Tab-separated table of C-alpha atoms in Angstrom:
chain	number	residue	atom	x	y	z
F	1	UNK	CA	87.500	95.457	100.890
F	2	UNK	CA	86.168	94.261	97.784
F	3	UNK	CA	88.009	91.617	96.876
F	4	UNK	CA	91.085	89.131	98.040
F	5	UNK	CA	93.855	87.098	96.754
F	6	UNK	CA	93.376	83.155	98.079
F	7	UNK	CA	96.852	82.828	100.208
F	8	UNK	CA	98.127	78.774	100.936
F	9	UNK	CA	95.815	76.138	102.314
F	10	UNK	CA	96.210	74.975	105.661
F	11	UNK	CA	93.780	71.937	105.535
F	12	UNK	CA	93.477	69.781	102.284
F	13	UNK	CA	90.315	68.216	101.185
F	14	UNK	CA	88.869	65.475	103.939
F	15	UNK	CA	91.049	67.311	106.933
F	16	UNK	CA	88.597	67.343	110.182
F	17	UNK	CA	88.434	71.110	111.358
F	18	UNK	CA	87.540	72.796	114.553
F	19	UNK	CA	86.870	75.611	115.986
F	20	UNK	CA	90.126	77.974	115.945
F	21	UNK	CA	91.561	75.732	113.035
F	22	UNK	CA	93.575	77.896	110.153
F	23	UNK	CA	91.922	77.230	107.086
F	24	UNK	CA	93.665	79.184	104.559
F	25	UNK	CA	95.339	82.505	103.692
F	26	UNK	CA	93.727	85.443	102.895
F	27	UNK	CA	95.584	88.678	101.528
F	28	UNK	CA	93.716	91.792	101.409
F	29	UNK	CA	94.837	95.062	100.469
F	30	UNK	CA	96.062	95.722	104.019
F	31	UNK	CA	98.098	92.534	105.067
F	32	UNK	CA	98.024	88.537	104.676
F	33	UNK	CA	95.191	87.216	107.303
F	34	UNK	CA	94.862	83.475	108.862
F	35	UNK	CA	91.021	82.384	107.941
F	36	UNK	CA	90.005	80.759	111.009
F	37	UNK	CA	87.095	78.259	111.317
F	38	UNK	CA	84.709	78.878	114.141
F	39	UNK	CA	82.776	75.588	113.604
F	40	UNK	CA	83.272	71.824	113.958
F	41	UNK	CA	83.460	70.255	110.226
F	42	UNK	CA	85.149	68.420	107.428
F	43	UNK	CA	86.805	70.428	104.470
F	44	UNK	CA	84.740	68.540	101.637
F	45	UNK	CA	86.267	70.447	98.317
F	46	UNK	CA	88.528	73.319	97.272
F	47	UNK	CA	87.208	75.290	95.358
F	48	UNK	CA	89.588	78.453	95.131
F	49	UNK	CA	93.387	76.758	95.019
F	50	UNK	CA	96.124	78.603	96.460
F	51	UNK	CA	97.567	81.574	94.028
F	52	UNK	CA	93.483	82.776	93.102
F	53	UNK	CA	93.926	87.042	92.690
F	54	UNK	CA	90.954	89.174	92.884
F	55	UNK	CA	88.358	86.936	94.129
F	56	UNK	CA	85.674	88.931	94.774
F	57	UNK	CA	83.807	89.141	98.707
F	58	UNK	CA	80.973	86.106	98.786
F	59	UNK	CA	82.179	83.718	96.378
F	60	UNK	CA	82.356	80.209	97.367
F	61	UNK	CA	85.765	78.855	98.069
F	62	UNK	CA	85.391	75.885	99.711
F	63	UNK	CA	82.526	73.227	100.727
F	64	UNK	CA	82.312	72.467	104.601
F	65	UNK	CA	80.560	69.526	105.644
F	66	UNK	CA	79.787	67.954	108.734
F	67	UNK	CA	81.612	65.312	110.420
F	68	UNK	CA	80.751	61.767	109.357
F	69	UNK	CA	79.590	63.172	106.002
F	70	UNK	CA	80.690	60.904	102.738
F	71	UNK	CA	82.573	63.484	100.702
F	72	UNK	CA	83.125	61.391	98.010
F	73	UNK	CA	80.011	62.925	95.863
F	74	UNK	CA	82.362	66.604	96.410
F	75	UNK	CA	85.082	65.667	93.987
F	76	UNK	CA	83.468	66.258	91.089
F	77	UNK	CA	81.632	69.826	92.851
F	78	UNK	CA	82.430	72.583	90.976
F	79	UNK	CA	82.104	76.207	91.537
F	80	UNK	CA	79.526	76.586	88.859
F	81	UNK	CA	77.612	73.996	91.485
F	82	UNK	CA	78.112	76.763	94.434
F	83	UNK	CA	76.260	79.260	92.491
F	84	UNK	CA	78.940	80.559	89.978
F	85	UNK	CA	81.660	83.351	90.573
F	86	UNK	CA	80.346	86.535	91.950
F	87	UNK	CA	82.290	89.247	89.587
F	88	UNK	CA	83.756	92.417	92.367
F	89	UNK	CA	81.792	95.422	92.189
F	90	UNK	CA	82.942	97.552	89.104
F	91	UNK	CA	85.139	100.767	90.382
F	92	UNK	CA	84.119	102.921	87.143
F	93	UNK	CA	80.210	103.271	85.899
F	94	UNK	CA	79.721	102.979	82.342
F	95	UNK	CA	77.331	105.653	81.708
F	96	UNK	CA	79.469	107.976	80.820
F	97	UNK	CA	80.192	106.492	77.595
F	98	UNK	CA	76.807	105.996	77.081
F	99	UNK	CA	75.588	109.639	77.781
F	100	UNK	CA	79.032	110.951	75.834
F	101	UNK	CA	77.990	113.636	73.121
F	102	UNK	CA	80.913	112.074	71.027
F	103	UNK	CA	81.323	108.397	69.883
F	104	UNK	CA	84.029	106.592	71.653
F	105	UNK	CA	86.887	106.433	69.545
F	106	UNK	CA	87.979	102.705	70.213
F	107	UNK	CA	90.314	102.257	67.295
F	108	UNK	CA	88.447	98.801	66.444
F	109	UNK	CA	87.074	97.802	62.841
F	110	UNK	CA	84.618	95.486	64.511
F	111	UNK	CA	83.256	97.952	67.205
F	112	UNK	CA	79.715	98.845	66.174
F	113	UNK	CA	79.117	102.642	64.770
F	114	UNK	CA	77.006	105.325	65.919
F	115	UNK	CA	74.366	106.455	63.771
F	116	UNK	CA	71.267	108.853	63.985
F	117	UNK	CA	68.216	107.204	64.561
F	118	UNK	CA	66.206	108.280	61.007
F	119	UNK	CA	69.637	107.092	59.364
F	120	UNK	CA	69.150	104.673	56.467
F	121	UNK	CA	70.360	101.133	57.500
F	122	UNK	CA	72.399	99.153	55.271
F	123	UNK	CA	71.309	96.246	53.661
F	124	UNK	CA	74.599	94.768	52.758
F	125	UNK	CA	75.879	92.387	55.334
F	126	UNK	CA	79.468	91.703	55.720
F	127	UNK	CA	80.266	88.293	55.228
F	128	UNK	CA	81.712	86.747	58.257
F	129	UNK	CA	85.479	85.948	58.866
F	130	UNK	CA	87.420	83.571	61.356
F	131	UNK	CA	89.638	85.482	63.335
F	132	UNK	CA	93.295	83.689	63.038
F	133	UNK	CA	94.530	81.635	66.140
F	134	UNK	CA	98.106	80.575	67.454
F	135	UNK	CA	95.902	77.938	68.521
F	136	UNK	CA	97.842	78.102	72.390
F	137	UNK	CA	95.709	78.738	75.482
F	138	UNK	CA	95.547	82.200	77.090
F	139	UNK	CA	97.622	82.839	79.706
F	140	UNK	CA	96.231	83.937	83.081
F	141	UNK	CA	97.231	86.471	85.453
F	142	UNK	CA	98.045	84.129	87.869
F	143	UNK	CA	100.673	82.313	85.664
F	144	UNK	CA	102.333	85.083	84.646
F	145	UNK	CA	102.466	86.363	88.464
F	146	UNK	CA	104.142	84.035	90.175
F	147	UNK	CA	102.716	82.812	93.999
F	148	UNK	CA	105.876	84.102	96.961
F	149	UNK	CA	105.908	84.491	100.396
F	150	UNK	CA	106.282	88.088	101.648
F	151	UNK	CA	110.066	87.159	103.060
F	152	UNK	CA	110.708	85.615	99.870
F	153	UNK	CA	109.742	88.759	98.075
F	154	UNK	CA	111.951	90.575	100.343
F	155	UNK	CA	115.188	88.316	99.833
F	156	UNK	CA	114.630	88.572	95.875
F	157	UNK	CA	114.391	92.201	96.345
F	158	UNK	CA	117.264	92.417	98.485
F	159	UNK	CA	119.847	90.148	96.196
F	160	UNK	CA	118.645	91.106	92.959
F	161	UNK	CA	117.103	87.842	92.415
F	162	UNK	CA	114.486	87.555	89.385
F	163	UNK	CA	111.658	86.196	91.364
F	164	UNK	CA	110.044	84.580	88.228
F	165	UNK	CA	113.222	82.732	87.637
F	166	UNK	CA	112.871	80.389	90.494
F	167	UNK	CA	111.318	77.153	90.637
F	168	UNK	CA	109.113	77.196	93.931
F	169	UNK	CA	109.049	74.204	95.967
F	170	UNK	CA	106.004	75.361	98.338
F	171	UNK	CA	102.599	74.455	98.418
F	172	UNK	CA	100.952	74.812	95.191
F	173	UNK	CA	104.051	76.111	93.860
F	174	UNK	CA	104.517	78.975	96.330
F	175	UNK	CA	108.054	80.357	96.001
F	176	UNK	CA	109.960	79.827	100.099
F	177	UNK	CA	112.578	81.805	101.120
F	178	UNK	CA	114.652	78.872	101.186
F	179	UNK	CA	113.990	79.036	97.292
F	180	UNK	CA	115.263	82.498	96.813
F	181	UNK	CA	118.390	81.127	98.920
F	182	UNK	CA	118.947	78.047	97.068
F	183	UNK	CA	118.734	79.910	93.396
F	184	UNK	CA	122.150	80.030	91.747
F	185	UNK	CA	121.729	82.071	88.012
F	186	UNK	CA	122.546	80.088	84.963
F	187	UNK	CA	126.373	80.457	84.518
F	188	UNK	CA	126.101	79.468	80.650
F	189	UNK	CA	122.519	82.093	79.924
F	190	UNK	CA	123.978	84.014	76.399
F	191	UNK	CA	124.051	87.549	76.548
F	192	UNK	CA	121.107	89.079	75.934
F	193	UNK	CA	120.054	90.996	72.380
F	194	UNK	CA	120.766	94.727	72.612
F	195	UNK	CA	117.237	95.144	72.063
F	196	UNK	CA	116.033	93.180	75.128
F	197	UNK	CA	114.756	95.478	77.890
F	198	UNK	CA	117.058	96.593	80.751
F	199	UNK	CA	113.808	96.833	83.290
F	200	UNK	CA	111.588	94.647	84.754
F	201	UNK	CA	107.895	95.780	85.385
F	202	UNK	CA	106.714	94.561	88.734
F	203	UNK	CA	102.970	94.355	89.030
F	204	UNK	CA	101.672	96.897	92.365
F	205	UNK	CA	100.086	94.527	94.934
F	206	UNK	CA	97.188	95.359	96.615
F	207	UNK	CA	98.417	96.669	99.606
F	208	UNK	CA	100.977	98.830	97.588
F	209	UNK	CA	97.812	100.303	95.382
F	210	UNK	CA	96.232	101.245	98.862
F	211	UNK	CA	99.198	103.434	100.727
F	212	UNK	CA	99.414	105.003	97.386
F	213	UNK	CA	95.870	106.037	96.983
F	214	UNK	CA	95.909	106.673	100.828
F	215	UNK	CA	99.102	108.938	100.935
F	216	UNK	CA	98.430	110.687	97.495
F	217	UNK	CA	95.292	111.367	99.052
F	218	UNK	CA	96.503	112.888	102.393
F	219	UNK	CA	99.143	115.211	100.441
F	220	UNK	CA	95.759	116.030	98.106
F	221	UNK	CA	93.860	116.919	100.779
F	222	UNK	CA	95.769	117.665	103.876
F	223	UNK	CA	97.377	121.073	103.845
F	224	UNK	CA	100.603	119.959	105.945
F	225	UNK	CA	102.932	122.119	107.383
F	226	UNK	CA	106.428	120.568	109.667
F	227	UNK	CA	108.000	121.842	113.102
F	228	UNK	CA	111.178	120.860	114.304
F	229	UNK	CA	113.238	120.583	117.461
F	230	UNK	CA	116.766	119.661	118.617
F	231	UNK	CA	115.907	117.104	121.732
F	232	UNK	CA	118.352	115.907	124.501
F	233	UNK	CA	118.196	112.392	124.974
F	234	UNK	CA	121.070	112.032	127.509
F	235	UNK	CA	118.885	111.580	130.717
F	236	UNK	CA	116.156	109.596	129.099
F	237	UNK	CA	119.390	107.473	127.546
F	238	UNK	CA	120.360	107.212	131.259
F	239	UNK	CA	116.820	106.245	132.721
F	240	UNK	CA	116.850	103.731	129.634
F	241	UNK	CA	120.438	101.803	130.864
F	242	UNK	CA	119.679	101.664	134.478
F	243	UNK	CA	115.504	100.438	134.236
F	244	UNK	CA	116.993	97.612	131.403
F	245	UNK	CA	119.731	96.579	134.130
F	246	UNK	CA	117.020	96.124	136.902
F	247	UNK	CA	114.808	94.430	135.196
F	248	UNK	CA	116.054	90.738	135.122
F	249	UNK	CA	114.977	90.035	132.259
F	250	UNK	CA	111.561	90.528	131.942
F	251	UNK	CA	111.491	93.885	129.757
F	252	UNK	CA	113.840	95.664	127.550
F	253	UNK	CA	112.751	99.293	126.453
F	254	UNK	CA	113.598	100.632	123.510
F	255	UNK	CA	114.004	104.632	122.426
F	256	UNK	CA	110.944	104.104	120.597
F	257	UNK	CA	109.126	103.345	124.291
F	258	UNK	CA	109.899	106.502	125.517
F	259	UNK	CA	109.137	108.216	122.505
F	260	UNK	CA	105.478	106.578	122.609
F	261	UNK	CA	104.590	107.225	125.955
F	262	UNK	CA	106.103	110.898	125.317
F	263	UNK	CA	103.735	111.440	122.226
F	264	UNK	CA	100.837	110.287	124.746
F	265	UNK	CA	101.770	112.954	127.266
F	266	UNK	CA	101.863	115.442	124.734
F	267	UNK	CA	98.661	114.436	123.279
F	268	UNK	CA	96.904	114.787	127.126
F	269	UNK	CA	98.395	118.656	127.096
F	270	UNK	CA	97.703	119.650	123.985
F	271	UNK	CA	93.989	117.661	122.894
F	272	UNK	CA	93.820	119.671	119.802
F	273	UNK	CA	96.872	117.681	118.244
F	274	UNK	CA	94.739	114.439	119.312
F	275	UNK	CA	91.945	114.798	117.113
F	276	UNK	CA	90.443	114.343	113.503
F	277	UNK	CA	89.007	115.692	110.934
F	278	UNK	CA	85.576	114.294	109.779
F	279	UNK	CA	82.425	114.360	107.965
F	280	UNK	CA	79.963	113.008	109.320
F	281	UNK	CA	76.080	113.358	107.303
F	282	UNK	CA	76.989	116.058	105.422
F	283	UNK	CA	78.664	117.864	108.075
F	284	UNK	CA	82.046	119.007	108.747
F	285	UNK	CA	83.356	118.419	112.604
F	286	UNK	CA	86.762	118.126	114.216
F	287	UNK	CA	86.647	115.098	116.704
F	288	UNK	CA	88.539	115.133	119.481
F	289	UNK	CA	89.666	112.091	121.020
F	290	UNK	CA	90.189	111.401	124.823
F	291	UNK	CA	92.583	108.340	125.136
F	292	UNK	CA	95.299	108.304	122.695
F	293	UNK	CA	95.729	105.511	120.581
F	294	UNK	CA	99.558	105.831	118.859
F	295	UNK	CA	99.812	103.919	115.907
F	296	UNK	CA	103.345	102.851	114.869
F	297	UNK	CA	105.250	102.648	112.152
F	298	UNK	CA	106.152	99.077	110.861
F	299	UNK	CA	108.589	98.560	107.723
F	300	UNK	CA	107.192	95.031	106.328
F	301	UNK	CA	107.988	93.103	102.832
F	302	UNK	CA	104.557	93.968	101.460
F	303	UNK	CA	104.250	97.612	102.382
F	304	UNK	CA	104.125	99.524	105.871
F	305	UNK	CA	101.987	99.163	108.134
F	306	UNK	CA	100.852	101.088	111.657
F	307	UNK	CA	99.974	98.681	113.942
F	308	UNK	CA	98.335	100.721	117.074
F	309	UNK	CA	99.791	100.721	120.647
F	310	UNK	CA	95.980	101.929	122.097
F	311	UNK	CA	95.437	103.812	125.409
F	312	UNK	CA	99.015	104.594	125.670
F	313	UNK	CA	98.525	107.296	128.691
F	314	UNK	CA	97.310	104.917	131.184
F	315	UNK	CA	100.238	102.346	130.088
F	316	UNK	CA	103.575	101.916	131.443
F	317	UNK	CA	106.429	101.983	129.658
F	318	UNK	CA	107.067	97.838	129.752
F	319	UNK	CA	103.270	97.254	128.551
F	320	UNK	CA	104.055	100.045	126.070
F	321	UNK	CA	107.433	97.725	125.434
F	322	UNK	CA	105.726	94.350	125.252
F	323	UNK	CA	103.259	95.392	122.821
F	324	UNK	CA	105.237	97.193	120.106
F	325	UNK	CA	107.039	94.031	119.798
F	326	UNK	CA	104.196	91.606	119.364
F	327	UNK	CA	102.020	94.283	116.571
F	328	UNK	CA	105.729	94.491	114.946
F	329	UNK	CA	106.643	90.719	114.636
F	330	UNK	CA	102.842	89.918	113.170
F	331	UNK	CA	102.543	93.268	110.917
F	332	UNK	CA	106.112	91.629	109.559
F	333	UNK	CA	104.582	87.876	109.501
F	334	UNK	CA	101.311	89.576	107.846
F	335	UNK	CA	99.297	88.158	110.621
F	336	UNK	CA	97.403	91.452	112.238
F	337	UNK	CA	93.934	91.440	112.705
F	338	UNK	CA	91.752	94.285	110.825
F	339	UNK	CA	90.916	96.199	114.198
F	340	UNK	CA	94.706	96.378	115.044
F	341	UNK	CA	95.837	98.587	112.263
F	342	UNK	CA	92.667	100.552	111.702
F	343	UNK	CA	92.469	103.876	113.811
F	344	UNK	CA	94.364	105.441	115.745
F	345	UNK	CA	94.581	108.898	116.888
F	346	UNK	CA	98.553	110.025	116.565
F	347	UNK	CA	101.243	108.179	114.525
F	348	UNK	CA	105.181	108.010	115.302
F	349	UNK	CA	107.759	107.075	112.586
F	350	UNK	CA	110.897	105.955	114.105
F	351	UNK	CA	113.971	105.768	111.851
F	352	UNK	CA	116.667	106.207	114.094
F	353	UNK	CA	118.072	102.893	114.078
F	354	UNK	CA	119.571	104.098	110.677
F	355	UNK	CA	122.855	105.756	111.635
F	356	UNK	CA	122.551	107.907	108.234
F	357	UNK	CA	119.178	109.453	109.205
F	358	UNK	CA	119.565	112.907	110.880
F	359	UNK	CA	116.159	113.651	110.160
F	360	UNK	CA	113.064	113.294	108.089
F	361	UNK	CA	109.889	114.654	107.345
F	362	UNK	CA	106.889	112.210	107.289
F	363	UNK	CA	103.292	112.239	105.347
F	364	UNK	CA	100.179	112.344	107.966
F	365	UNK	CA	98.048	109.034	108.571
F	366	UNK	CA	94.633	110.422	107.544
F	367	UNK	CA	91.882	111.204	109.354
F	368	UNK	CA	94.842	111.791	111.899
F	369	UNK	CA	96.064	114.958	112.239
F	370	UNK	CA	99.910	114.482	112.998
F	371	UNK	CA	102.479	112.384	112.891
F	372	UNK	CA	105.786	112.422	114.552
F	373	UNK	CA	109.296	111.912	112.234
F	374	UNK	CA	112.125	110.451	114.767
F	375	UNK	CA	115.733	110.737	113.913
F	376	UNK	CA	118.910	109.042	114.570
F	377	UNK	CA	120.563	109.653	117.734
F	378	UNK	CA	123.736	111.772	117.592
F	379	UNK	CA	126.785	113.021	120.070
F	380	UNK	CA	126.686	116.717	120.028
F	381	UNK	CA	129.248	119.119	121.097
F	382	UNK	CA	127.898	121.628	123.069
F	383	UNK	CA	129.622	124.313	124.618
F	384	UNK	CA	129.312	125.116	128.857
F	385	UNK	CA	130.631	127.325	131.262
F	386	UNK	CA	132.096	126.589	134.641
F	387	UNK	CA	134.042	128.268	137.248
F	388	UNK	CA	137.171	127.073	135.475
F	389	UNK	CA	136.245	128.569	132.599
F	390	UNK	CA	134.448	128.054	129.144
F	391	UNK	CA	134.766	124.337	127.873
F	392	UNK	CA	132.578	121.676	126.367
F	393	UNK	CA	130.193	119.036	127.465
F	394	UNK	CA	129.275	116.155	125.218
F	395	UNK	CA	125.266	115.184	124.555
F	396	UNK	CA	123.219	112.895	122.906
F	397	UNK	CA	120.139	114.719	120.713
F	398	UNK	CA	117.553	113.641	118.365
F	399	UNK	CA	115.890	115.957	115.650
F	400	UNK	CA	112.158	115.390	115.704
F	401	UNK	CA	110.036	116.705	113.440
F	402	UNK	CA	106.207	117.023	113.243
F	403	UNK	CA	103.786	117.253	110.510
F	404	UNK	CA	100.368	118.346	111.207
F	405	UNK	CA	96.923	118.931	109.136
F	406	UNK	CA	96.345	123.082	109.461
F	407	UNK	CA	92.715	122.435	108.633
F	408	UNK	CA	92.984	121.011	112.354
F	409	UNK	CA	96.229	122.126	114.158
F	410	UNK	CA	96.817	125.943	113.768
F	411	UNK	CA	100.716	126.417	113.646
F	412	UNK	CA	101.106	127.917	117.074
F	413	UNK	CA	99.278	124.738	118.513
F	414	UNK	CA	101.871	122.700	116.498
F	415	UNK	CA	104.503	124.295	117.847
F	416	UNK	CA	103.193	123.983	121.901
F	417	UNK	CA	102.964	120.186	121.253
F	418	UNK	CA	106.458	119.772	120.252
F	419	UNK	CA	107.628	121.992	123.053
F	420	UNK	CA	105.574	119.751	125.529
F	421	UNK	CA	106.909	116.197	123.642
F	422	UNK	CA	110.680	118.291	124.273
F	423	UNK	CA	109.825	119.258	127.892
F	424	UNK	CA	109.041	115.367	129.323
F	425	UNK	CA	111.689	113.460	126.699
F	426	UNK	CA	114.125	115.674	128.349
F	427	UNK	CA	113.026	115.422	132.085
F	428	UNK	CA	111.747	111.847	131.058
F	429	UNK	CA	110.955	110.646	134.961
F	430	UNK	CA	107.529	112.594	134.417
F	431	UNK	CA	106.824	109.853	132.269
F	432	UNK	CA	106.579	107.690	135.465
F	433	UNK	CA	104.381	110.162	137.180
């Protein structure tokens, strides 16, 4: 992380904080983080409002003092008094324009020209000209992005309402969901010209920039290949009914339990599936982890995310329960910690709770070396033989399909873990072993 976008102030200038205390909002390119102060203070001066993009890691944002301090003399503070803004780190180097064998064609009559070093200079100055002004101030980023909540981002999306039409009543400005609810369209707006555009460019957040780099690198550089198998579910479905009707309460597993603790079985069979590749100074090694650490697959309005269930061998299938719902409420608020998405040593994507989805294939979480696609449940027809005759029995399957990285999993390895993840999701009561 580089740099991070300044989220909405939880304290306002002269609030006493202590230790635990939200400050403020910060949204990296990973997910939208509560600041929390760790000391006992007084919030002298802002210096960062809510809405800042891109500020860069070590600038000054705000002035803490301690209690009892006058803060008065802080409300003329600038940032220029903090030491000036830090500008981030530069992703491109500029020497190769500098060692180019070619001048850079810039396509500007005021860009300076290259000449040979004996080459006559001219004398002649050109006299020098005032550019023409509209005389209006530039327009920032930040104004023409407008500040929204991540569930107001995913209303808009979801009616089709322009998201820079609407007025926000939050803090600072910040568009609420209850905006997005509220907004009725003009009913009198004139049509528009035939030559206005029929699109709407939507600037890429930062977490949307990362799981593109991330996944265009893992199809780059990850030679995948997919196996997939037909599983029964009508035991584990079974299992499922009668451990939720005993329970009073206190639990209530989902599919996506027994698939996790299933994965984690598998994982303890076949190690080889349960490992990463890595370089490590220079050197090329396949690590191979021993507890397996399942990271899950969250649908959230910024992006997805895989918060990670850790140590799922040695957990039961309620802990396994209880903690897939709290990672999946806070990945969805935007309020996971760093070390709770980060890692991981096997990743399951779950889309079975959409009826249309027989199946799917699914891109690997690198430096993992599989991932596991889930499908919708569906009744099955499938034919049996009894002493009465030839007839047919109804079941409920799943189509699961894993992709692994061949520069780690050979094919035939592949192919034993899915028969092992088959073997104990259809006899699931060796999960409880």
């Amino acid at each position: 992380m580089t740099s991070g976008n300044i989220g909405t102030w939880q304290k306002a200038a002269g609030d006493t904080i202590a230790p635990g205390d939200v400050l403020v909002e910060i949204e990296t390119d990973k997910a939208q983080m509560d600041f929390e102060f760790q000391e006992d203070g007084v919030l002298a001066k802002i210096l960062k409002d809510s809405g800042e993009k891109d500020v860069a890691v070590g600038n000054p944002i705000a002035v803490m003092v301690e209690e009892g301090t006058d803060i008065a003399p802080f409300e003329s503070f600038t940032l220029d008094d903090a030491g000036g803004e830090k500008a981030p780190p530069q992703k491109e180097s500029t020497e190769e324009a500098a060692d180019s064998s070619e001048p850079a064609d810039t396509g500007s009559k005021t860009a300076p020209s290259t000449l040979p070093k004996n080459a006559p200079k001219d004398e002649s100055k050109p006299e020098p000209q005032e550019s023409e002004s509209s005389g209006g101030r530039l327009q920032t980023s930040l104004e023409r992005e407008p500040s929204a909540s991540p569930s107001a981002k995913a209303l808009a999306l979801e009616r089709g309402v322009p998201i820079k039409q609407v007025k926000g009543t939050g803090p600072g400005g910040r568009i609420t969901k209850q905006d997005i609810e509220k907004y009725k369209p003009a009913s009198s707006a004139a049509p528009a010209a035939s030559s206005a555009p029929t699109y709407e460019d939507i600037p890429a957040s930062s977490m949307r920039k990362t799981i593109a780099n991330r996944l265009q690198q893992s199809m780059n550089q990850n030679p995948h290949y997919f196996v997939a198998a037909t599983v029964s579910v009508f035991k584990l479905l079974k299992l499922r009914q009668a451990l939720n009707s005993s329970a009073d309460g206190q639990y209530k597993l989902s599919v996506n339990d027994f698939m996790i603790k299933a994965a984690a079985v598998a994982c303890k069979k076949v190690p080889a599936v349960n490992s990463s590749w890595r370089e490590i100074d220079g050197q090329i090694i396949i690590r191979q982890h021993n507890t397996v650490d399942v990271s899950v697959a969250v649908a959230t309005p910024i992006g997805l995310m895989t918060p990670i269930v850790r140590g799922v061998e040695g957990l039961g299938l309620s802990s396994i329960s209880a903690q897939v719902k709290d990672l999946g409420k806070r990945a969805k608020d935007g309020k996971l910690k760093p070390e709770e998405y980060q890692g991981g040593t096997f990743t399951i994507s779950n889309m079975g709770m959409n009826a249309a989805i027989d199946r799917f294939t699914a891109v690997i979480n690198p430096p993992q070396a599989g991932i596991l696609a889930v499908g919708t449940t569906k009744k099955v027809a499938v034919p049996s033989s009894t002493e009465e005759g030839n007839g047919v029995e109804w079941d409920e399957q799943v189509v699961v399909t894993g992709s692994f990285d061949h520069k780690v999993v050979d094919g035939a390895v592949g192919g034993e873990w899915i028969r092992e993840f088959k073997k104990v999701v259809e006899n699931p009561l060796e999960m409880l072993l």
